[in-house]
Amino acid sequence: MSRCATVSRSLDEPVSGTAATATTWLLLEQPGPWGAKALTSSHLDPELGRALEAAADGTGVRVALIRHPGRHADPGTPPMRQVYAAHTVPGRVWLHSATTRDPQQLLDLDFAALGAGDHRSFGAALGGRPHRGDPLALVCTNGKRDRCCALLGRPLATELVASGVRGVWEVTHLGGHRFAPTVLVLPYGYAYGRAEAHTVKEALHGVREGRVVVEGCRGCSAWERPGQAAELAVRAAAGEYRAGVLSVVRTDGTAARREVTVAHADGRRWRVTVAQGASLPPRPESCGAAALGSPARMDVVEVRELRPTALAS
């Protein structure tokens, strides 16, 4: 049986505009095995997992579990867990880290404030501080969610660590199994599909230089999917690869055809027409899917730079 990632690659399905959406990522270290819905099917207290899901709902915060790459035999309850929070909206990007002996402390966070970019509760509840280490590369490896993530993600994570890359973690779920291996780079929040080690290394190097690598990029999680595709199209059209200078400021139109306005920090603006269609022929959206699907795809029809006289329109 063909794997979903093999079929997607063979059909040359575009990856742009397919990233999971979250203004803020909240990551909790949880060693050991993960189930399909890891927050409630791992060695984390399932009641806590359900409470975290409920607290994050509708706030823009996405909660995920992380673990160090390698073998995942049950090590028992870790005495100290790593916690990260990252806000990905350009112009207000931050990555903070903390450690905790009691993951119940995460329920003391103000999730609505975190989603809006306010990190004060992360500091108050967990003693969190700005992360001074390397940028993070989160590789989806949850084989119980989709076997492609294990078969393709785990070797990538292992290769990155073996080659000396720091800041690599396995993560429970980034969406888009058929684009495995999938990787999220923080703090900027750009996701990558069909990722290879050289792309991840270049993306991490780019973070240190304040630039975005667009090769294999699925989009920035801060934006909805039409905005993800629009921003990447503007980067390509304008040759603009600096991080934090482009923002999606407006989206008009219907689901089938959206007009997305992308603004530059220097005042320039573009209007990007994004058509949403169905990926054909039908294909498995994940290895565990009982039926074939036609996942939505974001096709950029036009990128038009707005002149000052058109900005009010």
Short mmCIF file of C-alpha atoms in Angstrom, two decimals:
data_model
loop_
_atom_site.label_atom_id
_atom_site.label_comp_id
_atom_site.label_asym_id
_atom_site.label_seq_id
_atom_site.Cartn_x
_atom_site.Cartn_y
_atom_site.Cartn_z
CA MET A 1 0.00 0.00 0.00
CA SER A 2 1.31 3.43 -0.92
CA ARG A 3 1.94 5.79 1.97
CA CYS A 4 0.10 9.12 1.97
CA ALA A 5 3.38 11.07 1.73
CA THR A 6 4.53 8.99 -1.25
CA VAL A 7 1.28 9.66 -3.12
CA SER A 8 1.32 13.39 -2.32
CA ARG A 9 4.90 13.71 -3.55
CA SER A 10 4.18 11.73 -6.72
CA LEU A 11 1.24 14.03 -7.50
CA ASP A 12 3.46 17.09 -6.85
CA GLU A 13 0.91 18.50 -4.42
CA PRO A 14 1.98 22.06 -3.48
CA VAL A 15 2.90 22.63 0.16
CA SER A 16 2.31 26.41 0.26
CA GLY A 17 -0.62 27.44 2.42
CA THR A 18 -0.87 24.17 4.36
CA ALA A 19 0.69 25.01 7.76
CA ALA A 20 -1.19 24.51 11.01
CA THR A 21 -2.54 27.80 12.32
CA ALA A 22 -1.55 29.14 15.73
CA THR A 23 -0.51 32.57 16.88
CA THR A 24 1.22 30.99 19.90
CA TRP A 25 2.70 27.52 20.44
CA LEU A 26 2.83 26.01 23.93
CA LEU A 27 5.15 23.01 24.13
CA LEU A 28 5.47 20.61 27.08
CA GLU A 29 8.11 17.92 27.35
CA GLN A 30 6.56 14.47 27.73
CA PRO A 31 8.92 11.50 27.22
CA GLY A 32 7.77 8.01 26.42
CA PRO A 33 5.24 6.78 23.87
CA TRP A 34 2.48 8.95 22.42
CA GLY A 35 -0.94 7.92 21.21
CA ALA A 36 -2.85 9.38 18.27
CA LYS A 37 -4.25 12.18 20.43
CA ALA A 38 -1.16 12.61 22.52
CA LEU A 39 -2.44 15.15 25.03
CA THR A 40 -4.85 12.52 26.33
CA SER A 41 -3.04 9.32 25.27
CA SER A 42 0.49 9.52 26.60
CA HIS A 43 2.00 9.35 30.08
CA LEU A 44 0.72 12.86 30.69
CA ASP A 45 -2.29 12.84 33.01
CA PRO A 46 -5.23 12.65 30.55
CA GLU A 47 -7.31 14.93 32.77
CA LEU A 48 -4.59 17.55 32.46
CA GLY A 49 -4.45 16.98 28.71
CA ARG A 50 -8.18 17.56 28.38
CA ALA A 51 -7.97 20.66 30.57
CA LEU A 52 -5.16 22.08 28.43
CA GLU A 53 -7.15 21.45 25.25
CA ALA A 54 -10.17 23.22 26.74
CA ALA A 55 -8.09 26.15 28.01
CA ALA A 56 -6.47 26.68 24.61
CA ASP A 57 -9.66 26.37 22.57
CA GLY A 58 -10.38 29.55 20.62
CA THR A 59 -7.39 31.46 22.01
CA GLY A 60 -4.94 31.03 19.13
CA VAL A 61 -2.72 28.84 21.33
CA ARG A 62 -1.80 25.38 20.07
CA VAL A 63 -0.57 22.92 22.72
CA ALA A 64 1.78 20.10 21.72
CA LEU A 65 4.03 17.60 23.46
CA ILE A 66 7.74 17.35 22.71
CA ARG A 67 10.49 14.85 23.51
CA HIS A 68 14.16 14.40 22.74
CA PRO A 69 14.88 12.40 19.58
CA GLY A 70 15.88 8.78 20.07
CA ARG A 71 14.43 5.64 21.57
CA HIS A 72 11.13 6.09 23.39
CA ALA A 73 11.01 3.36 25.98
CA ASP A 74 9.03 4.37 29.06
CA PRO A 75 11.48 6.31 31.28
CA GLY A 76 8.93 6.99 34.01
CA THR A 77 7.86 10.44 35.13
CA PRO A 78 10.63 12.98 34.48
CA PRO A 79 11.59 15.05 37.55
CA MET A 80 11.88 18.20 35.44
CA ARG A 81 10.18 19.04 32.16
CA GLN A 82 11.07 21.64 29.57
CA VAL A 83 8.33 24.07 28.55
CA TYR A 84 8.37 26.57 25.68
CA ALA A 85 5.96 29.26 24.56
CA ALA A 86 6.43 31.00 21.21
CA HIS A 87 4.41 33.84 19.69
CA THR A 88 4.69 33.89 15.90
CA VAL A 89 2.96 37.11 14.74
CA PRO A 90 5.55 39.14 12.77
CA GLY A 91 6.70 42.25 14.56
CA ARG A 92 5.87 40.74 17.95
CA VAL A 93 7.71 37.41 17.78
CA TRP A 94 9.10 35.92 20.99
CA LEU A 95 10.24 32.57 22.34
CA HIS A 96 10.34 31.97 26.10
CA SER A 97 11.39 28.86 28.01
CA ALA A 98 10.87 27.43 31.48
CA THR A 99 11.14 24.19 33.40
CA THR A 100 8.58 22.67 35.73
CA ARG A 101 8.29 19.73 38.10
CA ASP A 102 4.50 19.94 37.99
CA PRO A 103 2.87 20.30 34.56
CA GLN A 104 -0.41 21.20 36.31
CA GLN A 105 1.17 24.66 36.57
CA LEU A 106 0.37 25.18 32.89
CA LEU A 107 -3.28 25.57 33.87
CA ASP A 108 -2.32 28.81 35.66
CA LEU A 109 -1.45 30.39 32.30
CA ASP A 110 -3.66 33.06 30.76
CA PHE A 111 -4.26 31.36 27.43
CA ALA A 112 -6.17 34.26 25.86
CA ALA A 113 -3.31 36.61 26.71
CA LEU A 114 -0.71 34.15 25.41
CA GLY A 115 -2.58 33.86 22.13
CA ALA A 116 -2.59 37.65 21.86
CA GLY A 117 1.16 37.80 22.43
CA ASP A 118 1.30 38.66 26.14
CA HIS A 119 3.87 36.43 27.85
CA ARG A 120 3.51 37.77 31.38
CA SER A 121 1.55 34.80 32.72
CA PHE A 122 4.24 32.45 31.38
CA GLY A 123 6.72 34.26 33.56
CA ALA A 124 4.41 34.44 36.58
CA ALA A 125 3.19 30.82 36.50
CA LEU A 126 6.37 29.05 35.39
CA GLY A 127 9.21 31.50 35.93
CA GLY A 128 9.60 31.67 32.15
CA ARG A 129 12.27 33.86 30.61
CA PRO A 130 13.33 34.75 27.05
CA HIS A 131 14.98 31.73 25.43
CA ARG A 132 18.68 32.41 24.94
CA GLY A 133 19.59 29.14 23.27
CA ASP A 134 19.35 27.92 19.72
CA PRO A 135 16.19 28.27 17.63
CA LEU A 136 13.95 25.22 17.75
CA ALA A 137 13.28 22.65 15.03
CA LEU A 138 10.22 20.56 15.88
CA VAL A 139 9.98 17.39 13.80
CA CYS A 140 6.64 15.57 13.76
CA THR A 141 7.29 11.91 14.59
CA ASN A 142 3.98 10.64 16.00
CA GLY A 143 3.53 7.32 14.23
CA LYS A 144 0.28 6.61 16.09
CA ARG A 145 -1.15 9.71 14.41
CA ASP A 146 0.21 8.76 10.99
CA ARG A 147 2.86 6.21 10.09
CA CYS A 148 4.53 8.59 7.59
CA CYS A 149 5.47 10.87 10.48
CA ALA A 150 7.33 8.02 12.16
CA LEU A 151 8.84 6.47 9.03
CA LEU A 152 10.08 9.80 7.65
CA GLY A 153 10.19 12.13 10.65
CA ARG A 154 12.20 10.04 13.10
CA PRO A 155 15.14 9.46 10.72
CA LEU A 156 15.23 13.20 9.97
CA ALA A 157 15.32 14.11 13.67
CA THR A 158 18.03 11.52 14.28
CA GLU A 159 20.10 12.79 11.34
CA LEU A 160 19.87 16.38 12.52
CA VAL A 161 21.00 15.52 16.04
CA ALA A 162 23.79 13.25 14.77
CA SER A 163 25.12 16.09 12.60
CA GLY A 164 25.34 18.41 15.60
CA VAL A 165 22.21 20.49 15.15
CA ARG A 166 20.95 21.80 18.47
CA GLY A 167 17.39 22.71 19.38
CA VAL A 168 15.86 19.63 17.72
CA TRP A 169 12.78 18.10 19.34
CA GLU A 170 10.22 15.54 18.28
CA VAL A 171 6.67 16.91 18.40
CA THR A 172 3.27 15.27 18.50
CA HIS A 173 1.37 16.89 15.64
CA LEU A 174 1.89 19.59 13.02
CA GLY A 175 -0.87 18.62 10.59
CA GLY A 176 -0.44 17.60 6.96
CA HIS A 177 0.85 14.05 7.41
CA ARG A 178 1.06 13.66 3.64
CA PHE A 179 3.84 16.28 3.58
CA ALA A 180 6.02 14.27 5.98
CA PRO A 181 8.58 14.84 7.22
CA THR A 182 7.05 18.04 8.56
CA VAL A 183 9.01 20.54 10.65
CA LEU A 184 8.13 23.73 12.53
CA VAL A 185 10.89 26.27 13.16
CA LEU A 186 10.54 28.60 16.13
CA PRO A 187 10.41 31.43 17.04
CA TYR A 188 9.23 32.65 13.62
CA GLY A 189 6.68 29.88 13.21
CA TYR A 190 7.37 28.80 9.63
CA ALA A 191 6.51 25.20 8.82
CA TYR A 192 8.20 23.01 6.22
CA GLY A 193 7.02 19.97 4.31
CA ARG A 194 8.93 17.09 2.72
CA ALA A 195 11.79 18.49 4.75
CA GLU A 196 15.36 17.39 4.27
CA ALA A 197 18.20 17.95 6.70
CA HIS A 198 19.85 20.64 4.59
CA THR A 199 16.60 22.63 4.43
CA VAL A 200 16.11 22.49 8.19
CA LYS A 201 19.72 23.51 8.82
CA GLU A 202 19.36 26.42 6.41
CA ALA A 203 16.07 27.48 8.03
CA LEU A 204 17.69 27.45 11.49
CA HIS A 205 20.66 29.39 10.15
CA GLY A 206 18.18 31.84 8.64
CA VAL A 207 16.56 32.42 12.04
CA ARG A 208 19.91 33.50 13.44
CA GLU A 209 20.29 35.95 10.55
CA GLY A 210 16.70 37.18 10.71
CA ARG A 211 15.58 35.74 7.39
CA VAL A 212 13.06 33.22 6.15
CA VAL A 213 13.92 30.21 3.98
CA VAL A 214 11.11 29.62 1.49
CA GLU A 215 12.30 26.29 0.04
CA GLY A 216 9.70 23.71 1.04
CA CYS A 217 7.89 26.28 3.21
CA ARG A 218 4.25 25.57 4.06
CA GLY A 219 3.68 29.01 5.55
CA CYS A 220 3.75 30.97 8.79
CA SER A 221 1.41 29.61 11.45
CA ALA A 222 0.36 33.13 12.48
CA TRP A 223 -1.85 33.39 9.37
CA GLU A 224 -4.82 31.48 8.06
CA ARG A 225 -3.99 29.37 5.05
CA PRO A 226 -4.84 31.88 2.29
CA GLY A 227 -2.63 34.39 4.09
CA GLN A 228 0.18 31.85 4.33
CA ALA A 229 0.15 31.34 0.58
CA ALA A 230 -0.14 35.08 -0.08
CA GLU A 231 2.80 36.00 2.14
CA LEU A 232 5.07 33.40 0.52
CA ALA A 233 4.02 34.63 -2.94
CA VAL A 234 4.91 38.21 -2.03
CA ARG A 235 8.31 37.07 -0.74
CA ALA A 236 8.99 35.39 -4.06
CA ALA A 237 7.71 38.30 -6.15
CA ALA A 238 9.54 41.00 -4.17
CA GLY A 239 12.67 39.02 -3.35
CA GLU A 240 12.05 39.82 0.32
CA TYR A 241 13.34 37.18 2.72
CA ARG A 242 13.82 39.18 5.91
CA ALA A 243 11.76 37.90 8.82
CA GLY A 244 9.19 40.07 10.53
CA VAL A 245 8.67 42.60 7.74
CA LEU A 246 5.55 41.17 6.06
CA SER A 247 2.09 40.97 7.65
CA VAL A 248 -1.29 39.81 6.42
CA VAL A 249 -3.50 42.78 7.23
CA ARG A 250 -6.74 42.05 5.42
CA THR A 251 -8.59 39.22 3.71
CA ASP A 252 -11.69 39.79 1.56
CA GLY A 253 -13.80 37.64 -0.70
CA THR A 254 -15.28 34.16 -0.51
CA ALA A 255 -13.72 30.84 0.43
CA ALA A 256 -13.27 30.02 -3.25
CA ARG A 257 -11.46 33.27 -4.12
CA ARG A 258 -9.87 35.57 -1.59
CA GLU A 259 -8.15 38.93 -1.94
CA VAL A 260 -5.37 39.04 0.63
CA THR A 261 -3.59 42.29 1.46
CA VAL A 262 0.02 41.86 2.56
CA ALA A 263 1.79 44.85 4.10
CA HIS A 264 5.52 45.54 4.37
CA ALA A 265 7.01 47.31 7.38
CA ASP A 266 8.27 50.02 4.98
CA GLY A 267 4.72 50.88 3.86
CA ARG A 268 4.49 48.90 0.63
CA ARG A 269 1.40 46.75 0.10
CA TRP A 270 0.37 43.96 -2.24
CA ARG A 271 -2.99 42.48 -3.08
CA VAL A 272 -2.80 38.76 -3.68
CA THR A 273 -5.58 36.75 -5.27
CA VAL A 274 -5.74 33.25 -3.79
CA ALA A 275 -8.09 30.64 -5.24
CA GLN A 276 -9.04 27.69 -3.08
CA GLY A 277 -9.62 24.50 -4.98
CA ALA A 278 -9.70 20.77 -4.40
CA SER A 279 -6.63 18.63 -4.95
CA LEU A 280 -7.35 16.13 -7.69
CA PRO A 281 -7.27 13.24 -8.26
CA PRO A 282 -8.48 12.15 -4.80
CA ARG A 283 -5.69 10.89 -2.60
CA PRO A 284 -5.19 9.61 0.97
CA GLU A 285 -5.00 12.62 3.30
CA SER A 286 -3.41 10.35 5.90
CA CYS A 287 -2.34 6.74 6.01
CA GLY A 288 -5.17 5.85 8.39
CA ALA A 289 -7.95 7.45 6.32
CA ALA A 290 -10.68 4.99 5.32
CA ALA A 291 -11.51 6.90 2.13
CA LEU A 292 -9.68 9.05 -0.38
CA GLY A 293 -10.05 12.83 -0.05
CA SER A 294 -9.56 15.99 -2.07
CA PRO A 295 -7.77 18.32 0.37
CA ALA A 296 -8.03 22.05 -0.16
CA ARG A 297 -5.17 23.73 -2.01
CA MET A 298 -4.31 27.42 -2.16
CA ASP A 299 -3.36 28.61 -5.64
CA VAL A 300 -1.99 32.13 -6.02
CA VAL A 301 -3.59 33.63 -9.13
CA GLU A 302 -2.11 37.14 -9.03
CA VAL A 303 0.29 39.26 -6.99
CA ARG A 304 -0.22 43.00 -7.53
CA GLU A 305 1.73 45.70 -5.75
CA LEU A 306 -0.56 48.55 -4.73
CA ARG A 307 0.46 52.07 -5.56
CA PRO A 308 -0.13 54.75 -2.92
CA THR A 309 -3.27 55.95 -4.74
CA ALA A 310 -4.74 52.44 -4.50
CA LEU A 311 -4.07 51.83 -0.83
CA ALA A 312 -7.41 53.28 0.27
CA SER A 313 -9.40 51.04 -2.07
#
